[in-house]
Each structure stands twice: as structure tokens, then as C-alpha cells.
mmCIF file of C-alpha atoms in Angstrom:
data_model
loop_
_atom_site.group_PDB
_atom_site.id
_atom_site.type_symbol
_atom_site.label_atom_id
_atom_site.label_comp_id
_atom_site.label_asym_id
_atom_site.label_seq_id
_atom_site.Cartn_x
_atom_site.Cartn_y
_atom_site.Cartn_z
ATOM 1 C CA SER H 40 -28.940 34.667 0.626
ATOM 2 C CA GLN H 41 -26.978 32.101 2.580
ATOM 3 C CA GLN H 42 -23.232 32.559 2.456
ATOM 4 C CA GLY H 43 -22.412 28.978 3.366
ATOM 5 C CA GLU H 44 -24.227 26.091 1.762
ATOM 6 C CA GLU H 45 -23.715 22.519 2.919
ATOM 7 C CA ASP H 46 -23.812 19.511 0.668
ATOM 8 C CA PRO H 47 -25.335 16.978 0.767
ATOM 9 C CA GLN H 48 -28.544 18.013 2.494
ATOM 10 C CA ALA H 49 -28.862 14.552 3.987
ATOM 11 C CA LEU H 50 -26.470 11.670 4.517
ATOM 12 C CA SER H 51 -27.230 8.187 5.795
ATOM 13 C CA ILE H 52 -24.406 5.799 6.653
ATOM 14 C CA GLN H 53 -23.597 2.773 8.797
ATOM 15 C CA GLU H 54 -21.599 2.918 12.002
ATOM 16 C CA GLY H 55 -17.907 2.675 11.322
ATOM 17 C CA GLU H 56 -18.089 4.367 7.940
ATOM 18 C CA ASN H 57 -16.680 7.811 7.243
ATOM 19 C CA ALA H 58 -18.939 10.780 6.626
ATOM 20 C CA THR H 59 -17.949 13.719 4.461
ATOM 21 C CA MET H 60 -19.849 16.973 4.292
ATOM 22 C CA ASN H 61 -19.023 19.962 2.157
ATOM 23 C CA CYS H 62 -19.589 23.665 2.532
ATOM 24 C CA SER H 63 -19.375 26.223 -0.252
ATOM 25 C CA TYR H 64 -19.453 29.972 0.169
ATOM 26 C CA LYS H 65 -19.561 32.970 -2.107
ATOM 27 C CA THR H 66 -17.270 35.715 -0.837
ATOM 28 C CA SER H 67 -13.824 35.759 0.747
ATOM 29 C CA ILE H 68 -13.887 34.945 4.423
ATOM 30 C CA ASN H 69 -11.949 35.505 7.614
ATOM 31 C CA ASN H 70 -12.879 32.259 9.310
ATOM 32 C CA LEU H 71 -15.077 29.253 8.801
ATOM 33 C CA GLN H 72 -16.585 27.259 11.620
ATOM 34 C CA TRP H 73 -18.353 23.921 11.806
ATOM 35 C CA TYR H 74 -21.106 23.205 14.307
ATOM 36 C CA ARG H 75 -23.209 20.207 15.255
ATOM 37 C CA GLN H 76 -26.821 20.361 16.387
ATOM 38 C CA ASN H 77 -28.760 17.518 17.869
ATOM 39 C CA SER H 78 -32.455 17.602 17.089
ATOM 40 C CA GLY H 79 -33.980 20.917 18.182
ATOM 41 C CA ARG H 80 -31.209 21.754 20.603
ATOM 42 C CA GLY H 81 -28.364 24.217 20.828
ATOM 43 C CA LEU H 82 -25.331 24.126 18.601
ATOM 44 C CA VAL H 83 -22.021 22.653 19.619
ATOM 45 C CA HIS H 84 -18.893 24.227 18.192
ATOM 46 C CA LEU H 85 -16.651 21.683 16.468
ATOM 47 C CA ILE H 86 -13.799 23.452 14.718
ATOM 48 C CA LEU H 87 -12.773 26.950 13.661
ATOM 49 C CA ILE H 88 -10.455 27.191 10.668
ATOM 50 C CA ARG H 89 -8.931 30.486 9.643
ATOM 51 C CA SER H 90 -8.589 31.640 6.062
ATOM 52 C CA ASN H 91 -4.815 31.106 6.128
ATOM 53 C CA GLU H 92 -5.135 27.502 7.305
ATOM 54 C CA ARG H 93 -5.704 24.531 5.034
ATOM 55 C CA GLU H 94 -6.459 21.685 7.410
ATOM 56 C CA LYS H 95 -7.312 21.103 11.058
ATOM 57 C CA HIS H 96 -7.928 18.001 13.103
ATOM 58 C CA SER H 97 -9.840 17.391 16.283
ATOM 59 C CA GLY H 98 -10.228 13.782 17.372
ATOM 60 C CA ARG H 99 -12.185 11.984 14.653
ATOM 61 C CA LEU H 100 -12.875 15.241 12.843
ATOM 62 C CA ARG H 101 -10.854 16.611 9.964
ATOM 63 C CA VAL H 102 -11.661 19.931 8.337
ATOM 64 C CA THR H 103 -10.117 21.232 5.149
ATOM 65 C CA LEU H 104 -10.398 24.666 3.630
ATOM 66 C CA ASP H 105 -9.767 25.561 -0.004
ATOM 67 C CA THR H 106 -10.058 29.318 -0.353
ATOM 68 C CA SER H 107 -9.410 29.180 -4.091
ATOM 69 C CA LYS H 108 -12.536 27.061 -4.518
ATOM 70 C CA LYS H 109 -14.358 28.779 -1.675
ATOM 71 C CA SER H 110 -15.158 25.475 -0.084
ATOM 72 C CA SER H 111 -14.576 23.468 3.061
ATOM 73 C CA SER H 112 -15.143 19.863 3.982
ATOM 74 C CA LEU H 113 -15.798 18.127 7.283
ATOM 75 C CA LEU H 114 -14.775 14.494 7.557
ATOM 76 C CA ILE H 115 -15.951 12.357 10.450
ATOM 77 C CA THR H 116 -14.028 9.116 10.585
ATOM 78 C CA ALA H 117 -15.281 5.852 12.089
ATOM 79 C CA SER H 118 -18.730 7.313 12.670
ATOM 80 C CA ARG H 119 -20.883 6.351 15.634
ATOM 81 C CA ALA H 120 -24.627 6.430 16.173
ATOM 82 C CA ALA H 121 -24.044 9.361 18.544
ATOM 83 C CA ASP H 122 -22.773 11.404 15.579
ATOM 84 C CA THR H 123 -26.338 11.526 14.264
ATOM 85 C CA ALA H 124 -27.089 15.257 14.080
ATOM 86 C CA SER H 125 -27.230 18.219 11.740
ATOM 87 C CA TYR H 126 -23.951 19.831 10.804
ATOM 88 C CA PHE H 127 -23.608 23.470 9.854
ATOM 89 C CA CYS H 128 -20.844 25.626 8.520
ATOM 90 C CA ALA H 129 -20.704 29.308 9.359
ATOM 91 C CA THR H 130 -18.666 31.939 7.601
ATOM 92 C CA ASP H 131 -18.047 35.627 8.004
ATOM 93 C CA ALA H 132 -17.257 37.805 5.048
ATOM 94 C CA MET H 133 -13.794 39.346 4.899
ATOM 95 C CA GLY H 134 -13.964 43.051 5.447
ATOM 96 C CA GLY H 135 -17.368 42.693 6.996
ATOM 97 C CA SER H 136 -18.510 43.118 10.524
ATOM 98 C CA TYR H 137 -17.975 39.521 11.600
ATOM 99 C CA ILE H 138 -21.613 38.609 11.274
ATOM 100 C CA PRO H 139 -21.693 34.841 10.843
ATOM 101 C CA THR H 140 -23.786 33.349 8.074
ATOM 102 C CA PHE H 141 -24.933 29.772 8.407
ATOM 103 C CA GLY H 142 -25.803 27.278 5.750
ATOM 104 C CA ARG H 143 -28.911 25.113 5.929
ATOM 105 C CA GLY H 144 -26.978 22.162 7.234
ATOM 106 C CA THR H 145 -26.348 18.531 6.437
ATOM 107 C CA SER H 146 -28.513 16.041 8.265
ATOM 108 C CA LEU H 147 -26.392 13.013 9.136
ATOM 109 C CA ILE H 148 -27.916 9.722 10.238
ATOM 110 C CA VAL H 149 -25.591 6.998 11.438
ATOM 111 C CA HIS H 150 -27.255 3.600 11.674
ATOM 112 C CA PRO H 151 -26.005 1.271 14.414
ATOM 113 C CA LYS W 40 -18.493 25.772 34.892
ATOM 114 C CA ALA W 41 -22.198 25.932 34.256
ATOM 115 C CA GLY W 42 -23.153 26.235 30.608
ATOM 116 C CA VAL W 43 -25.238 28.862 28.900
ATOM 117 C CA THR W 44 -28.748 28.912 30.262
ATOM 118 C CA GLN W 45 -31.836 30.235 28.572
ATOM 119 C CA THR W 46 -35.240 30.885 30.056
ATOM 120 C CA PRO W 47 -37.937 30.035 29.441
ATOM 121 C CA ARG W 48 -37.382 26.889 27.398
ATOM 122 C CA TYR W 49 -40.828 26.980 25.839
ATOM 123 C CA LEU W 50 -43.209 29.846 25.265
ATOM 124 C CA ILE W 51 -46.563 30.224 23.589
ATOM 125 C CA LYS W 52 -47.815 33.675 22.676
ATOM 126 C CA THR W 53 -50.477 35.154 20.428
ATOM 127 C CA ARG W 54 -50.039 37.589 17.585
ATOM 128 C CA GLY W 55 -49.561 41.171 18.677
ATOM 129 C CA GLN W 56 -48.118 40.314 22.067
ATOM 130 C CA GLN W 57 -44.542 40.921 23.072
ATOM 131 C CA VAL W 58 -42.051 38.526 24.581
ATOM 132 C CA THR W 59 -38.800 38.732 26.516
ATOM 133 C CA LEU W 60 -36.257 35.937 26.469
ATOM 134 C CA SER W 61 -33.350 35.661 28.854
ATOM 135 C CA CYS W 62 -29.842 34.311 28.493
ATOM 136 C CA SER W 63 -27.180 33.804 31.138
ATOM 137 C CA PRO W 64 -23.728 33.282 29.638
ATOM 138 C CA ILE W 65 -20.950 31.119 30.946
ATOM 139 C CA SER W 66 -19.293 32.747 33.929
ATOM 140 C CA GLY W 67 -16.582 35.131 32.751
ATOM 141 C CA HIS W 68 -17.912 35.418 29.208
ATOM 142 C CA ARG W 69 -18.714 38.954 28.171
ATOM 143 C CA SER W 70 -20.025 38.376 24.661
ATOM 144 C CA VAL W 71 -23.589 37.217 24.106
ATOM 145 C CA SER W 72 -25.125 36.630 20.706
ATOM 146 C CA TRP W 73 -28.641 35.766 19.671
ATOM 147 C CA TYR W 74 -29.837 33.664 16.736
ATOM 148 C CA GLN W 75 -33.170 32.735 15.265
ATOM 149 C CA GLN W 76 -33.641 29.287 13.748
ATOM 150 C CA THR W 77 -36.612 28.409 11.565
ATOM 151 C CA PRO W 78 -37.161 25.580 9.069
ATOM 152 C CA GLY W 79 -37.619 28.080 6.261
ATOM 153 C CA GLN W 80 -34.798 30.560 6.873
ATOM 154 C CA GLY W 81 -32.388 28.373 8.761
ATOM 155 C CA LEU W 82 -30.116 29.864 11.384
ATOM 156 C CA GLN W 83 -29.857 33.638 11.306
ATOM 157 C CA PHE W 84 -27.816 36.023 13.402
ATOM 158 C CA LEU W 85 -29.834 38.578 15.344
ATOM 159 C CA PHE W 86 -27.282 40.603 17.325
ATOM 160 C CA GLU W 87 -24.216 40.476 19.517
ATOM 161 C CA TYR W 88 -23.583 42.280 22.769
ATOM 162 C CA PHE W 89 -20.254 42.775 24.435
ATOM 163 C CA SER W 90 -19.793 44.664 27.692
ATOM 164 C CA GLU W 91 -23.345 46.008 27.490
ATOM 165 C CA THR W 92 -22.858 47.413 23.985
ATOM 166 C CA GLN W 93 -24.402 46.084 20.807
ATOM 167 C CA ARG W 94 -21.523 45.274 18.479
ATOM 168 C CA ASN W 95 -23.255 43.768 15.494
ATOM 169 C CA LYS W 96 -26.800 43.444 14.279
ATOM 170 C CA GLY W 97 -28.314 41.141 11.711
ATOM 171 C CA ASN W 98 -30.989 41.961 9.197
ATOM 172 C CA PHE W 99 -34.067 41.919 11.387
ATOM 173 C CA PRO W 100 -36.792 44.533 11.866
ATOM 174 C CA GLY W 101 -36.775 46.912 14.785
ATOM 175 C CA ARG W 102 -39.321 44.750 16.583
ATOM 176 C CA PHE W 103 -36.364 42.650 17.638
ATOM 177 C CA SER W 104 -34.258 44.293 20.295
ATOM 178 C CA GLY W 105 -31.902 43.268 23.010
ATOM 179 C CA ARG W 106 -29.796 44.451 25.850
ATOM 180 C CA GLN W 107 -27.035 43.255 28.092
ATOM 181 C CA PHE W 108 -26.606 43.907 31.768
ATOM 182 C CA SER W 109 -23.461 44.584 33.747
ATOM 183 C CA ASN W 110 -23.314 40.931 34.823
ATOM 184 C CA SER W 111 -23.304 39.950 31.102
ATOM 185 C CA ARG W 112 -26.773 38.454 31.252
ATOM 186 C CA SER W 113 -28.760 39.380 28.176
ATOM 187 C CA GLU W 114 -32.388 39.730 27.245
ATOM 188 C CA MET W 115 -34.011 39.719 23.862
ATOM 189 C CA ASN W 116 -37.366 41.328 23.244
ATOM 190 C CA VAL W 117 -39.736 40.863 20.351
ATOM 191 C CA SER W 118 -42.668 43.240 20.164
ATOM 192 C CA THR W 119 -45.884 42.917 18.160
ATOM 193 C CA LEU W 120 -45.369 39.227 17.535
ATOM 194 C CA GLU W 121 -46.139 37.770 14.132
ATOM 195 C CA LEU W 122 -46.778 34.159 13.182
ATOM 196 C CA GLY W 123 -43.426 34.107 11.387
ATOM 197 C CA ASP W 124 -41.627 34.813 14.640
ATOM 198 C CA SER W 125 -42.268 31.242 15.713
ATOM 199 C CA ALA W 126 -38.792 29.803 15.994
ATOM 200 C CA LEU W 127 -36.070 28.399 18.163
ATOM 201 C CA TYR W 128 -34.126 31.312 19.630
ATOM 202 C CA LEU W 129 -30.567 30.457 20.511
ATOM 203 C CA CYS W 130 -28.170 32.366 22.677
ATOM 204 C CA ALA W 131 -24.418 31.897 22.597
ATOM 205 C CA SER W 132 -21.609 33.254 24.699
ATOM 206 C CA SER W 133 -17.893 33.635 24.206
ATOM 207 C CA SER W 134 -15.024 35.143 26.101
ATOM 208 C CA VAL W 135 -14.073 37.694 23.474
ATOM 209 C CA ALA W 136 -15.943 39.984 21.146
ATOM 210 C CA GLY W 137 -16.507 39.054 17.537
ATOM 211 C CA VAL W 138 -18.731 36.025 17.095
ATOM 212 C CA SER W 139 -16.722 34.608 14.244
ATOM 213 C CA THR W 140 -13.331 34.821 15.828
ATOM 214 C CA ASP W 141 -13.730 32.622 18.848
ATOM 215 C CA THR W 142 -15.529 29.548 20.045
ATOM 216 C CA GLN W 143 -19.126 30.205 20.931
ATOM 217 C CA TYR W 144 -21.006 28.142 23.466
ATOM 218 C CA PHE W 145 -24.691 27.777 22.791
ATOM 219 C CA GLY W 146 -27.575 27.420 25.166
ATOM 220 C CA PRO W 147 -30.398 24.919 24.633
ATOM 221 C CA GLY W 148 -32.653 27.564 23.115
ATOM 222 C CA THR W 149 -36.131 28.935 23.732
ATOM 223 C CA ARG W 150 -38.866 27.492 21.547
ATOM 224 C CA LEU W 151 -41.341 30.302 20.810
ATOM 225 C CA THR W 152 -44.684 29.501 19.263
ATOM 226 C CA VAL W 153 -46.885 32.354 18.075
ATOM 227 C CA LEU W 154 -50.559 31.511 17.600
#
């Protein structure tokens, strides 16, 4: 079964609005990473957040991690049409062999 | 630096055949990982190679194999192809071992269609 599960499955917003995606996982983790994928292409790494971190920022991206709730969120502020893509979280189980497990992704559409 | 390259970009095979996919990592990167992406199963980890040694392996049958050369280039082989092997195969490289501990850089993928 998938370790990370993104929510919502799909999100449609207007340019300039903020987009929030959530990721829940089942077991304790070492790290959690967020990726973006444009239609049918390779993934682009966005942010890695370690289990002892609570929040990280990168440009318009803000990632939070709540290990007590086993969840993470990705916030994209002031979205642009170019942010239209699928977003995935990937986790690796603590004590495991660092095999990343991906969720099914959130499909984000930003309308110009 | 040039990014991760994968060849071929598109491939059509028939059931029972075998296929070899190639991945050239970013210069200086020694870790190469492979993933399979399908609409039904999503993105799944196949295996990771570092300095020519397989470090980790996902839950795939033995028909899926790989190797890494001394120049860090990697190949993935799938034998006795099945319809369900139709997928986008992604390769990623990083400078250190352990796919979850460092930034991975993905290639554009090879789209394999099995007829």
C-alpha cells in the first residue's frame, strides 16, 4: 500500500490564489520530500524536510511537517499558471532501507 | 551541467520480448535510481545503484534487473514483457547514496508500450 497519500486528488484555482496540498503517511519516517511533475515528464524535486524539522521554505513554497499527526502540507503562494502540475510526496520508513514510497499525487490546475 | 538523460524516449515492444533502457546521470553523480510510473500503481521504486552496486530494491519480480557501469551510467532490463509493464520509466541521479536522503534529479523518462 502507498505510504504517502496526497489530498486532495485534484485542485483547481485561479492565478494569484494560494494552493494547499496535504500528505498523510502511516509509519514513522526519516524524511519527506515533495516533487512536481508536469504532464508525463520527469519529476522535479521541490523540498526535502527531515523528521526533526517542522517547517521549510523555498521561494513561494512552504512545507510543514507534523510527525505527531503523520502529515505534511505543501503551500504554494500566489500561484501561477506555470504551477499547473501534479505534486507528489515521498516518504521513507524509519528503520527501513530508505526506499521511497510515493503517494498518488495531487493534480493542480491554475487558471490564468 | 547537462541533466539526466534517458534513451530511448519512446519504445514499443510486444509481449514476451525484452527491453533495455539506458540512463546517464548528471556528471559527478554516482547514485542512479529507477522508478516505474503507471496510472494504476502510481510511482514505484525499482532499484538504486551506487558505485556499481545495487543498494536497494523495490518489490518487483526478477524480470526487472539493472546494472551500473564504472562511469555511473545505468541500464535497466525487463525480460519477458507483459502488458502490465507498459509505463513511464524514470531514472534519477544524486550525488550521494540513499535515495531519500538527498535531492534526486530526474530524467524525462522512457515511455514503454507493450502490445
